[in-house]
Structure formats: structure tokens, C-alpha cells
XYZ file of C-alpha atoms in Angstrom:
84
model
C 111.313 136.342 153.399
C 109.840 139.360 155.418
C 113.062 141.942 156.763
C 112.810 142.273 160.328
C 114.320 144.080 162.847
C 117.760 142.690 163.491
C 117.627 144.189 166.926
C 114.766 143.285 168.119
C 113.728 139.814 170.792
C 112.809 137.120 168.701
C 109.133 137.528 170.183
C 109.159 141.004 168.579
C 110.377 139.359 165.695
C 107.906 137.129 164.942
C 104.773 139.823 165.683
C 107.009 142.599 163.303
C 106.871 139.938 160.404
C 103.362 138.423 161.041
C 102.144 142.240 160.803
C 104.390 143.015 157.750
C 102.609 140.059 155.861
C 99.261 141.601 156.762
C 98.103 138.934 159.320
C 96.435 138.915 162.531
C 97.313 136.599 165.235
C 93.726 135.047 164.961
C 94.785 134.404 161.041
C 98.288 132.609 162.260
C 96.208 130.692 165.102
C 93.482 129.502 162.019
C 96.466 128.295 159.636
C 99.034 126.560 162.379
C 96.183 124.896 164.887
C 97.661 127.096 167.828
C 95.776 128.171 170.187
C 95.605 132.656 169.681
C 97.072 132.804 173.498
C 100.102 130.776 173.123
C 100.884 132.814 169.903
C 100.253 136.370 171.875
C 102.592 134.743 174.482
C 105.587 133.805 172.001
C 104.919 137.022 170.808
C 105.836 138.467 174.312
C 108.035 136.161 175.237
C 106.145 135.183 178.171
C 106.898 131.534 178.848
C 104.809 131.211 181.977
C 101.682 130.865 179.448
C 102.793 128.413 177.127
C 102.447 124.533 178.359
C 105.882 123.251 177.888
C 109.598 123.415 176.744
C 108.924 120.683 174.086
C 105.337 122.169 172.986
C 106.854 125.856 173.340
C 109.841 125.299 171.049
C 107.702 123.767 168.435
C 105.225 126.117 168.044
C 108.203 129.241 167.712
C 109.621 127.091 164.804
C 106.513 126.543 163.191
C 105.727 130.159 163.476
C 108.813 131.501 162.235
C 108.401 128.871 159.271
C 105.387 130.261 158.571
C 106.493 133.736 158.394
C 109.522 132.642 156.093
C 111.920 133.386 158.766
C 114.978 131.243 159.517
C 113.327 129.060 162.416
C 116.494 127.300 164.008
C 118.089 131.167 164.486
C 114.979 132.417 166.038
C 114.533 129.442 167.981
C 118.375 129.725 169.367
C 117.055 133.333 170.157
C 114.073 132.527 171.946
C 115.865 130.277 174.368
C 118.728 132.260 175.127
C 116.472 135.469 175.638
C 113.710 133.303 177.697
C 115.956 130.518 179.583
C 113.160 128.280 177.741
């Protein structure tokens, strides 16, 4: 499990441990079947991008997942930090 930035927005969170494991967002986009935008937008926590609550909240769990961070606390993040 990557050691993140307890401070930081869980969008920061998720680019901070996607570079500490060496990968690119094209690389994350490749292995999860997301599209490289929505992951850029997660990343930036910009919601207006991404095409749903449902879709949205799925993809931030799958990421964090991926990254081997604990996906219902970042998720709880996200929404609280984004009103998603």
C-alpha cells in the first residue's frame, strides 16, 4: 500500500500514489478501461467532466483499488470534498 499524503484531496491522493507506483495516467486508463479524461478529472476533482454520480463513484473506487489504497475512505473523501 503506497503512503500518501494524509493532507491532501482525495484527487491529489490518487495522482500522488499512481506517480509513486511509477504509472502514467495513460497506463491506469490501459489497465481499468477508463477513459484517460475521466481519470485526469478524478485526479482534479473536477466533477463537471465525469458522466455521472453512479459512473463517477465507481471509477474513484476502482482507482483507489488499484493503487492499493483504502477505496471506501477515499470515496467518503471524494464526495464530501466534491458534493458528488
Amino acid at each position: 500500500m503506497p503512503i500518501v499524503d494524509a493532507s491532501l484531496r482525495a484527487g491529489s491522493k490518487l495522482a500522488q500514489a499512481r506517480e509513486l507506483r511509477g504509472l502514467t495516467l495513460d497506463d491506469v486508463a490501459d489497465r481499468l478501461h477508463v477513459r484517460r479524461d475521466y481519470l485526469e478529472a478524478l485526479e482534479a476533482m473536477n466533477v463537471k467532466v465525469l458522466p455521472g454520480r453512479a459512473y463517477a463513484l465507481a471509477y474513484i473506487r476502482d482507482y483507489a483499488r488499484f493503487l492499493g489504497l483504502d477505496a471506501a475512505a477515499i470515496v467518503e473523501q471524494f464526495k464530501s470534498e466534491s458534493a458528488l
